[in-house]
PDB file of C-alpha atoms in Angstrom:
ATOM      1  CA  MET A   1     -21.133 -24.496  20.102  1.00 57.00           C
ATOM      2  CA  THR A   2     -18.973 -21.474  19.352  1.00 68.00           C
ATOM      3  CA  LYS A   3     -17.900 -21.222  15.737  1.00 84.00           C
ATOM      4  CA  LYS A   4     -14.142 -21.482  15.290  1.00 92.00           C
ATOM      5  CA  LYS A   5     -12.560 -18.276  14.045  1.00 98.00           C
ATOM      6  CA  THR A   6     -10.204 -18.325  11.056  1.00 98.00           C
ATOM      7  CA  ALA A   7      -6.918 -16.456  10.671  1.00 98.00           C
ATOM      8  CA  VAL A   8      -4.523 -16.232   7.729  1.00 98.00           C
ATOM      9  CA  ILE A   9      -0.856 -15.499   8.428  1.00 98.00           C
ATOM     10  CA  SER A  10       1.750 -14.759   5.770  1.00 97.00           C
ATOM     11  CA  GLY A  11       5.301 -15.770   6.581  1.00 96.00           C
ATOM     12  CA  GLY A  12       3.790 -18.569   8.637  1.00 96.00           C
ATOM     13  CA  ALA A  13       6.925 -20.731   8.607  1.00 94.00           C
ATOM     14  CA  GLY A  14       9.029 -18.082  10.328  1.00 90.00           C
ATOM     15  CA  GLY A  15       9.566 -17.837  14.048  1.00 92.00           C
ATOM     16  CA  LEU A  16       7.001 -15.118  14.693  1.00 94.00           C
ATOM     17  CA  GLY A  17       4.496 -16.652  12.262  1.00 96.00           C
ATOM     18  CA  ARG A  18       4.716 -19.995  14.038  1.00 96.00           C
ATOM     19  CA  ALA A  19       4.447 -18.374  17.440  1.00 96.00           C
ATOM     20  CA  LEU A  20       1.332 -16.467  16.363  1.00 98.00           C
ATOM     21  CA  SER A  21      -0.145 -19.684  14.975  1.00 98.00           C
ATOM     22  CA  THR A  22       0.493 -21.583  18.207  1.00 97.00           C
ATOM     23  CA  ALA A  23      -0.929 -18.785  20.349  1.00 98.00           C
ATOM     24  CA  LEU A  24      -4.061 -18.427  18.216  1.00 98.00           C
ATOM     25  CA  GLN A  25      -4.692 -22.173  18.201  1.00 98.00           C
ATOM     26  CA  ALA A  26      -4.401 -22.177  21.983  1.00 97.00           C
ATOM     27  CA  ARG A  27      -7.206 -19.616  21.939  1.00 97.00           C
ATOM     28  CA  GLY A  28      -9.401 -21.875  19.797  1.00 97.00           C
ATOM     29  CA  TRP A  29      -8.654 -20.458  16.349  1.00 98.00           C
ATOM     30  CA  ARG A  30      -8.100 -22.162  13.000  1.00 98.00           C
ATOM     31  CA  VAL A  31      -4.930 -20.838  11.342  1.00 98.00           C
ATOM     32  CA  ILE A  32      -3.921 -20.895   7.666  1.00 98.00           C
ATOM     33  CA  LEU A  33      -0.214 -20.325   7.123  1.00 98.00           C
ATOM     34  CA  LEU A  34       1.182 -19.025   3.824  1.00 98.00           C
ATOM     35  CA  ASP A  35       4.892 -19.329   3.112  1.00 97.00           C
ATOM     36  CA  LEU A  36       7.354 -20.226   0.384  1.00 95.00           C
ATOM     37  CA  ASP A  37       8.714 -23.226   2.304  1.00 94.00           C
ATOM     38  CA  ILE A  38       6.195 -25.050   4.498  1.00 94.00           C
ATOM     39  CA  SER A  39       8.182 -28.268   4.892  1.00 93.00           C
ATOM     40  CA  GLY A  40       8.689 -27.680   8.618  1.00 90.00           C
ATOM     41  CA  LEU A  41       5.019 -26.977   9.382  1.00 95.00           C
ATOM     42  CA  ASP A  42       2.623 -29.607  10.690  1.00 93.00           C
ATOM     43  CA  SER A  43      -0.858 -29.940   9.228  1.00 96.00           C
ATOM     44  CA  SER A  44      -3.866 -30.468  11.468  1.00 96.00           C
ATOM     45  CA  GLU A  45      -7.516 -29.523  11.769  1.00 95.00           C
ATOM     46  CA  THR A  46      -6.491 -26.193  13.263  1.00 97.00           C
ATOM     47  CA  GLN A  47      -3.268 -25.492  11.331  1.00 98.00           C
ATOM     48  CA  ILE A  48      -3.305 -25.492   7.527  1.00 98.00           C
ATOM     49  CA  PRO A  49       0.016 -24.715   5.794  1.00 98.00           C
ATOM     50  CA  ILE A  50      -0.182 -23.597   2.154  1.00 98.00           C
ATOM     51  CA  ARG A  51       2.859 -23.113  -0.036  1.00 98.00           C
ATOM     52  CA  CYS A  52       2.765 -19.752  -1.784  1.00 97.00           C
ATOM     53  CA  ASP A  53       5.242 -17.355  -3.345  1.00 97.00           C
ATOM     54  CA  LEU A  54       3.685 -14.106  -2.194  1.00 97.00           C
ATOM     55  CA  THR A  55       5.538 -12.134  -4.856  1.00 97.00           C
ATOM     56  CA  ASP A  56       3.970 -14.224  -7.645  1.00 97.00           C
ATOM     57  CA  ALA A  57       0.733 -12.335  -8.353  1.00 97.00           C
ATOM     58  CA  THR A  58      -0.977 -15.234 -10.125  1.00 98.00           C
ATOM     59  CA  GLN A  59      -0.057 -17.734  -7.427  1.00 97.00           C
ATOM     60  CA  LEU A  60      -1.115 -15.452  -4.588  1.00 98.00           C
ATOM     61  CA  ARG A  61      -4.487 -14.799  -6.212  1.00 98.00           C
ATOM     62  CA  SER A  62      -5.034 -18.520  -6.790  1.00 98.00           C
ATOM     63  CA  LYS A  63      -4.173 -19.465  -3.189  1.00 98.00           C
ATOM     64  CA  ALA A  64      -6.379 -16.694  -1.779  1.00 98.00           C
ATOM     65  CA  GLU A  65      -9.302 -17.883  -3.893  1.00 98.00           C
ATOM     66  CA  GLN A  66      -8.654 -21.480  -2.812  1.00 97.00           C
ATOM     67  CA  ILE A  67      -8.749 -20.476   0.846  1.00 98.00           C
ATOM     68  CA  GLN A  68     -11.957 -18.489   0.480  1.00 97.00           C
ATOM     69  CA  GLN A  69     -13.756 -21.274  -1.337  1.00 97.00           C
ATOM     70  CA  GLN A  70     -13.548 -23.225   1.918  1.00 96.00           C
ATOM     71  CA  TYR A  71     -13.485 -20.309   4.358  1.00 97.00           C
ATOM     72  CA  PRO A  72     -15.428 -17.368   2.874  1.00 97.00           C
ATOM     73  CA  VAL A  73     -15.361 -15.537   6.204  1.00 98.00           C
ATOM     74  CA  ILE A  74     -11.893 -14.607   7.477  1.00 98.00           C
ATOM     75  CA  ASP A  75     -11.716 -13.092  10.959  1.00 98.00           C
ATOM     76  CA  LEU A  76      -8.067 -12.072  10.937  1.00 98.00           C
ATOM     77  CA  VAL A  77      -5.283 -11.574   8.409  1.00 98.00           C
ATOM     78  CA  ILE A  78      -1.747 -11.023   9.720  1.00 98.00           C
ATOM     79  CA  TYR A  79       0.753  -9.649   7.210  1.00 98.00           C
ATOM     80  CA  ASN A  80       3.920 -11.062   8.728  1.00 97.00           C
ATOM     81  CA  ALA A  81       6.071 -12.050   5.734  1.00 96.00           C
ATOM     82  CA  GLY A  82       9.155  -9.945   5.244  1.00 94.00           C
ATOM     83  CA  ILE A  83      12.885  -9.709   4.703  1.00 92.00           C
ATOM     84  CA  THR A  84      15.494  -7.251   5.862  1.00 90.00           C
ATOM     85  CA  GLN A  85      18.497  -5.721   4.152  1.00 89.00           C
ATOM     86  CA  ILE A  86      21.571  -4.780   6.121  1.00 87.00           C
ATOM     87  CA  GLY A  87      24.214  -2.436   4.759  1.00 88.00           C
ATOM     88  CA  GLY A  88      24.904   1.127   3.720  1.00 89.00           C
ATOM     89  CA  PHE A  89      22.887   2.672   0.903  1.00 92.00           C
ATOM     90  CA  ASP A  90      26.128   3.012  -1.087  1.00 90.00           C
ATOM     91  CA  THR A  91      26.492  -0.783  -1.100  1.00 89.00           C
ATOM     92  CA  ILE A  92      23.037  -1.783  -2.388  1.00 89.00           C
ATOM     93  CA  ASP A  93      21.573  -1.661  -5.869  1.00 90.00           C
ATOM     94  CA  GLU A  94      18.141  -0.712  -7.166  1.00 92.00           C
ATOM     95  CA  ALA A  95      17.148  -4.308  -7.918  1.00 92.00           C
ATOM     96  CA  SER A  96      17.663  -5.422  -4.313  1.00 91.00           C
ATOM     97  CA  HIS A  97      15.854  -2.321  -3.021  1.00 91.00           C
ATOM     98  CA  ARG A  98      12.874  -3.286  -5.173  1.00 95.00           C
ATOM     99  CA  ARG A  99      13.089  -6.878  -3.928  1.00 94.00           C
ATOM    100  CA  VAL A 100      12.656  -5.688  -0.345  1.00 95.00           C
ATOM    101  CA  PHE A 101       9.574  -3.702  -1.377  1.00 97.00           C
ATOM    102  CA  ASP A 102       8.166  -6.617  -3.382  1.00 97.00           C
ATOM    103  CA  ILE A 103       8.023  -8.787  -0.271  1.00 96.00           C
ATOM    104  CA  ASN A 104       7.567  -6.306   2.560  1.00 97.00           C
ATOM    105  CA  TYR A 105       5.101  -3.959   0.879  1.00 98.00           C
ATOM    106  CA  PHE A 106       3.622  -4.990  -2.467  1.00 98.00           C
ATOM    107  CA  ALA A 107       2.906  -8.603  -1.454  1.00 98.00           C
ATOM    108  CA  ALA A 108       1.080  -7.397   1.670  1.00 98.00           C
ATOM    109  CA  VAL A 109      -0.960  -4.877  -0.322  1.00 98.00           C
ATOM    110  CA  ALA A 110      -1.940  -7.507  -2.902  1.00 98.00           C
ATOM    111  CA  MET A 111      -2.857  -9.944  -0.148  1.00 98.00           C
ATOM    112  CA  ALA A 112      -5.011  -7.332   1.583  1.00 98.00           C
ATOM    113  CA  GLY A 113      -6.894  -6.791  -1.650  1.00 98.00           C
ATOM    114  CA  HIS A 114      -7.581 -10.498  -2.074  1.00 98.00           C
ATOM    115  CA  PHE A 115      -8.925 -10.898   1.473  1.00 98.00           C
ATOM    116  CA  LEU A 116     -10.705  -7.546   1.773  1.00 98.00           C
ATOM    117  CA  ALA A 117     -14.235  -8.892   1.218  1.00 98.00           C
ATOM    118  CA  ALA A 118     -13.711 -11.965   3.405  1.00 98.00           C
ATOM    119  CA  VAL A 119     -12.546  -9.830   6.346  1.00 98.00           C
ATOM    120  CA  ARG A 120     -15.480  -7.459   5.832  1.00 98.00           C
ATOM    121  CA  ARG A 121     -17.888 -10.404   6.083  1.00 98.00           C
ATOM    122  CA  ALA A 122     -16.465 -11.143   9.520  1.00 98.00           C
ATOM    123  CA  SER A 123     -16.162  -7.515  10.629  1.00 98.00           C
ATOM    124  CA  GLY A 124     -12.676  -8.791  11.272  1.00 98.00           C
ATOM    125  CA  THR A 125      -9.166  -7.424  11.585  1.00 98.00           C
ATOM    126  CA  HIS A 126      -6.061  -6.790   9.500  1.00 98.00           C
ATOM    127  CA  ILE A 127      -2.756  -6.713  11.397  1.00 98.00           C
ATOM    128  CA  ALA A 128       0.308  -5.445   9.552  1.00 98.00           C
ATOM    129  CA  VAL A 129       3.546  -6.522  11.199  1.00 97.00           C
ATOM    130  CA  SER A 130       5.791  -3.514  10.817  1.00 96.00           C
ATOM    131  CA  SER A 131       8.846  -2.636  12.901  1.00 94.00           C
ATOM    132  CA  VAL A 132      10.367   0.165  14.903  1.00 94.00           C
ATOM    133  CA  ALA A 133      11.898   0.960  11.491  1.00 93.00           C
ATOM    134  CA  GLY A 134       8.353   1.578  10.268  1.00 94.00           C
ATOM    135  CA  PHE A 135       8.036   4.799  12.268  1.00 94.00           C
ATOM    136  CA  ALA A 136      11.666   5.716  12.997  1.00 92.00           C
ATOM    137  CA  PRO A 137      15.049   5.659  11.234  1.00 91.00           C
ATOM    138  CA  LEU A 138      17.366   2.656  11.534  1.00 91.00           C
ATOM    139  CA  TYR A 139      21.053   2.617  10.673  1.00 91.00           C
ATOM    140  CA  HIS A 140      22.071   0.518   7.641  1.00 90.00           C
ATOM    141  CA  ARG A 141      18.425  -0.350   6.865  1.00 90.00           C
ATOM    142  CA  THR A 142      17.414   2.255   4.263  1.00 94.00           C
ATOM    143  CA  SER A 143      15.452  -0.184   2.069  1.00 95.00           C
ATOM    144  CA  TYR A 144      13.934  -2.037   5.004  1.00 95.00           C
ATOM    145  CA  ALA A 145      12.876   1.133   6.833  1.00 96.00           C
ATOM    146  CA  ALA A 146      11.419   2.615   3.655  1.00 97.00           C
ATOM    147  CA  SER A 147       9.361  -0.527   2.990  1.00 97.00           C
ATOM    148  CA  LYS A 148       8.024  -0.584   6.548  1.00 97.00           C
ATOM    149  CA  HIS A 149       7.189   3.135   6.455  1.00 97.00           C
ATOM    150  CA  ALA A 150       5.241   2.448   3.251  1.00 98.00           C
ATOM    151  CA  LEU A 151       3.494  -0.525   4.851  1.00 98.00           C
ATOM    152  CA  GLU A 152       2.373   1.594   7.786  1.00 97.00           C
ATOM    153  CA  GLY A 153       1.202   4.403   5.546  1.00 98.00           C
ATOM    154  CA  PHE A 154      -0.924   2.018   3.501  1.00 98.00           C
ATOM    155  CA  PHE A 155      -2.575   0.220   6.407  1.00 98.00           C
ATOM    156  CA  LYS A 156      -3.134   3.357   8.480  1.00 98.00           C
ATOM    157  CA  SER A 157      -4.912   4.884   5.484  1.00 98.00           C
ATOM    158  CA  LEU A 158      -6.853   1.675   4.840  1.00 98.00           C
ATOM    159  CA  ARG A 159      -8.093   1.882   8.438  1.00 98.00           C
ATOM    160  CA  SER A 160     -10.347   4.833   7.589  1.00 98.00           C
ATOM    161  CA  GLU A 161     -11.787   3.068   4.544  1.00 98.00           C
ATOM    162  CA  GLU A 162     -12.579  -0.146   6.411  1.00 98.00           C
ATOM    163  CA  ARG A 163     -14.070   1.391   9.545  1.00 98.00           C
ATOM    164  CA  PRO A 164     -17.596   1.640   8.007  1.00 97.00           C
ATOM    165  CA  TYR A 165     -17.508  -2.145   7.562  1.00 98.00           C
ATOM    166  CA  GLY A 166     -16.694  -2.750  11.218  1.00 98.00           C
ATOM    167  CA  VAL A 167     -13.166  -3.839  10.283  1.00 98.00           C
ATOM    168  CA  ASP A 168     -10.147  -2.985  12.442  1.00 98.00           C
ATOM    169  CA  VAL A 169      -6.746  -2.296  10.904  1.00 98.00           C
ATOM    170  CA  LEU A 170      -3.909  -2.561  13.406  1.00 98.00           C
ATOM    171  CA  ILE A 171      -0.148  -2.058  13.181  1.00 98.00           C
ATOM    172  CA  ALA A 172       2.220  -4.201  15.256  1.00 97.00           C
ATOM    173  CA  ALA A 173       5.736  -2.775  15.533  1.00 95.00           C
ATOM    174  CA  PRO A 174       8.226  -5.149  17.181  1.00 93.00           C
ATOM    175  CA  SER A 175      11.724  -4.025  18.051  1.00 86.00           C
ATOM    176  CA  PHE A 176      14.214  -6.897  17.869  1.00 80.00           C
ATOM    177  CA  VAL A 177      12.692 -10.386  17.758  1.00 83.00           C
ATOM    178  CA  ALA A 178      15.253 -13.191  17.797  1.00 70.00           C
ATOM    179  CA  THR A 179      13.846 -15.434  15.068  1.00 54.00           C
ATOM    180  CA  ASN A 180      16.917 -16.140  12.938  1.00 48.00           C
ATOM    181  CA  ILE A 181      19.997 -15.258  14.992  1.00 45.00           C
ATOM    182  CA  GLY A 182      22.903 -17.200  13.532  1.00 48.00           C
ATOM    183  CA  ASN A 183      20.868 -18.164  10.471  1.00 50.00           C
ATOM    184  CA  ASP A 184      20.570 -14.945   8.492  1.00 51.00           C
ATOM    185  CA  GLN A 185      21.188 -16.532   5.061  1.00 50.00           C
ATOM    186  CA  ARG A 186      22.495 -13.122   4.078  1.00 51.00           C
ATOM    187  CA  GLN A 187      23.021 -12.579   0.368  1.00 57.00           C
ATOM    188  CA  ILE A 188      25.739 -10.523  -1.274  1.00 52.00           C
ATOM    189  CA  ASP A 189      23.347  -7.564  -1.599  1.00 52.00           C
ATOM    190  CA  GLY A 190      22.672  -7.527   2.153  1.00 58.00           C
ATOM    191  CA  ILE A 191      19.216  -9.125   1.974  1.00 75.00           C
ATOM    192  CA  ALA A 192      18.721 -11.409   4.958  1.00 64.00           C
ATOM    193  CA  ARG A 193      16.075 -13.220   6.924  1.00 53.00           C
ATOM    194  CA  PRO A 194      14.184 -11.052   9.431  1.00 58.00           C
ATOM    195  CA  GLY A 195      15.198 -11.267  13.065  1.00 51.00           C
ATOM    196  CA  SER A 196      18.770 -12.211  12.147  1.00 47.00           C
ATOM    197  CA  ALA A 197      20.713  -8.998  12.740  1.00 56.00           C
ATOM    198  CA  ALA A 198      23.439  -9.121  15.373  1.00 52.00           C
ATOM    199  CA  ASP A 199      23.411  -5.364  16.080  1.00 52.00           C
ATOM    200  CA  GLY A 200      20.110  -5.232  17.945  1.00 53.00           C
ATOM    201  CA  MET A 201      19.391  -4.903  21.643  1.00 57.00           C
ATOM    202  CA  ASP A 202      17.054  -6.421  24.211  1.00 62.00           C
ATOM    203  CA  TYR A 203      15.869  -9.213  21.905  1.00 80.00           C
ATOM    204  CA  MET A 204      12.425 -10.732  22.453  1.00 88.00           C
ATOM    205  CA  THR A 205      11.457 -14.330  21.848  1.00 91.00           C
ATOM    206  CA  PRO A 206       8.902 -14.923  19.075  1.00 93.00           C
ATOM    207  CA  GLU A 207       6.505 -16.312  21.691  1.00 95.00           C
ATOM    208  CA  ALA A 208       6.688 -13.167  23.820  1.00 94.00           C
ATOM    209  CA  ALA A 209       6.196 -10.971  20.748  1.00 95.00           C
ATOM    210  CA  ALA A 210       3.192 -13.036  19.623  1.00 96.00           C
ATOM    211  CA  GLU A 211       1.531 -12.679  23.027  1.00 96.00           C
ATOM    212  CA  GLU A 212       1.962  -8.891  22.957  1.00 96.00           C
ATOM    213  CA  ILE A 213       0.513  -8.690  19.460  1.00 97.00           C
ATOM    214  CA  LEU A 214      -2.523 -10.751  20.439  1.00 98.00           C
ATOM    215  CA  ARG A 215      -3.052  -8.673  23.570  1.00 97.00           C
ATOM    216  CA  GLY A 216      -3.118  -5.642  21.293  1.00 97.00           C
ATOM    217  CA  LEU A 217      -5.620  -7.436  19.080  1.00 98.00           C
ATOM    218  CA  GLY A 218      -7.860  -8.059  22.085  1.00 97.00           C
ATOM    219  CA  ARG A 219      -7.744  -4.360  22.941  1.00 97.00           C
ATOM    220  CA  ARG A 220      -8.296  -3.324  19.293  1.00 97.00           C
ATOM    221  CA  GLN A 221      -5.171  -1.219  19.729  1.00 97.00           C
ATOM    222  CA  PRO A 222      -4.442   0.706  16.482  1.00 97.00           C
ATOM    223  CA  MET A 223      -0.682   0.866  17.127  1.00 97.00           C
ATOM    224  CA  ILE A 224       0.977  -1.979  19.033  1.00 97.00           C
ATOM    225  CA  PRO A 225       4.641  -1.287  19.928  1.00 95.00           C
ATOM    226  CA  VAL A 226       5.908  -4.781  20.715  1.00 95.00           C
ATOM    227  CA  GLY A 227       8.490  -4.964  23.482  1.00 91.00           C
ATOM    228  CA  ARG A 228      10.149  -2.538  25.854  1.00 91.00           C
ATOM    229  CA  VAL A 229      12.500  -1.115  23.225  1.00 90.00           C
ATOM    230  CA  ALA A 230       9.642  -0.547  20.771  1.00 93.00           C
ATOM    231  CA  ARG A 231       7.534   1.262  23.372  1.00 93.00           C
ATOM    232  CA  LEU A 232      10.451   3.472  24.393  1.00 93.00           C
ATOM    233  CA  ALA A 233      11.353   4.149  20.754  1.00 92.00           C
ATOM    234  CA  TRP A 234       7.752   5.099  19.956  1.00 93.00           C
ATOM    235  CA  TRP A 235       7.602   7.726  22.672  1.00 94.00           C
ATOM    236  CA  VAL A 236      11.099   9.142  22.245  1.00 94.00           C
ATOM    237  CA  ASN A 237      10.785   9.364  18.456  1.00 90.00           C
ATOM    238  CA  SER A 238       7.344  11.003  18.784  1.00 93.00           C
ATOM    239  CA  LEU A 239       8.438  13.603  21.344  1.00 94.00           C
ATOM    240  CA  ALA A 240      12.081  14.209  20.399  1.00 94.00           C
ATOM    241  CA  PRO A 241      12.996  12.759  16.984  1.00 90.00           C
ATOM    242  CA  ARG A 242      16.478  14.316  16.901  1.00 94.00           C
ATOM    243  CA  LEU A 243      17.278  12.810  20.287  1.00 93.00           C
ATOM    244  CA  TYR A 244      15.986   9.459  19.070  1.00 91.00           C
ATOM    245  CA  GLN A 245      18.233   9.612  15.986  1.00 92.00           C
ATOM    246  CA  ARG A 246      21.303  10.356  18.126  1.00 91.00           C
ATOM    247  CA  LEU A 247      20.510   7.530  20.536  1.00 89.00           C
ATOM    248  CA  MET A 248      19.887   5.093  17.699  1.00 87.00           C
ATOM    249  CA  GLU A 249      23.159   6.022  15.973  1.00 87.00           C
ATOM    250  CA  ARG A 250      25.057   5.648  19.234  1.00 86.00           C
ATOM    251  CA  GLN A 251      23.573   2.197  19.876  1.00 83.00           C
ATOM    252  CA  ILE A 252      23.581   0.731  16.372  1.00 80.00           C
ATOM    253  CA  GLY A 253      25.792   2.964  14.225  1.00 66.00           C
ATOM    254  CA  GLY A 254      29.182   1.475  13.497  1.00 48.00           C
ATOM    255  CA  HIS A 255      27.966  -2.127  13.845  1.00 45.00           C
ATOM    256  CA  GLU A 256      27.858  -4.088  10.624  1.00 41.00           C
ATOM    257  CA  GLY A 257      25.093  -6.473  11.797  1.00 37.00           C
TER     258      GLY A 257
END
C-alpha cells in the first residue's frame, strides 16, 4: 500500500488554499490547513484544519511542533497566506506597510524554518505562492509588490541551500485569481483580502490556478507563472521591462481597484 503523502498549506481557508487542498486530496494526499479562521473548513481523515495566527511567533512554533509530532515527514509545504494593499504610496503609513510584510514575508520565512527538517526528511518541496507583482511592478501595490519580491528572493536563495538535501523550492506566480471579488474587506489603510481587486484582467478561478500550480509541482518547475497573463507578463518583463511597465500602467493605472 502506498504511503499517503502529507502537505501543509498556509492560508488554507482562502479560495486558492481550499482549491489546492481539494486537488491534492483528489491525488491521494493528506492536507493540513493553517489559517486564522477555519470555521468554514471541514475536517476529515485527509483534511486537517488548524487555527493559527501566522504572525504570532509563539503560536506558529507551537502549531508546527504539534503537526510534526504526528507527521514528522512533510512532503510539501505551500506558503499561500497573504494580504494585499491597494492605494498610492502617499496614502499608506509605515505600520500598514509592515503589516503586509508580517503576513506575506516574515510569516512564510518563519514557517519555512519550522518545517525545514521535516521537508528534508521527505526530500520534499516548498512552494511559495508569489504573484506577478513578485517579479514585476504593479500600480498602487507598492507594499504588496515589495513583499512578494522579498518572498521570491528568499525562496530562490533557499533553493540552493536545500538542493543537497534533495529538496525542491518552487515559486508559483499567479496573475489575477478571483478568490474574493466583492468581498475585499478593505480597511482604511488599503489592506484587503487577496484576489479582491477590481482592476485586474483575465481572472482565473482558484481551481484552475491550483491545477496549474500542481502541474508545475509534478514537473519540478522552479518558476511557475500561473495563467495566461502571468506567462505573458513573465516574458515581456524579462525581455523588455520598460515596455512591460508602460503596458501595465495603461491597463491598470488610473483604476482605484
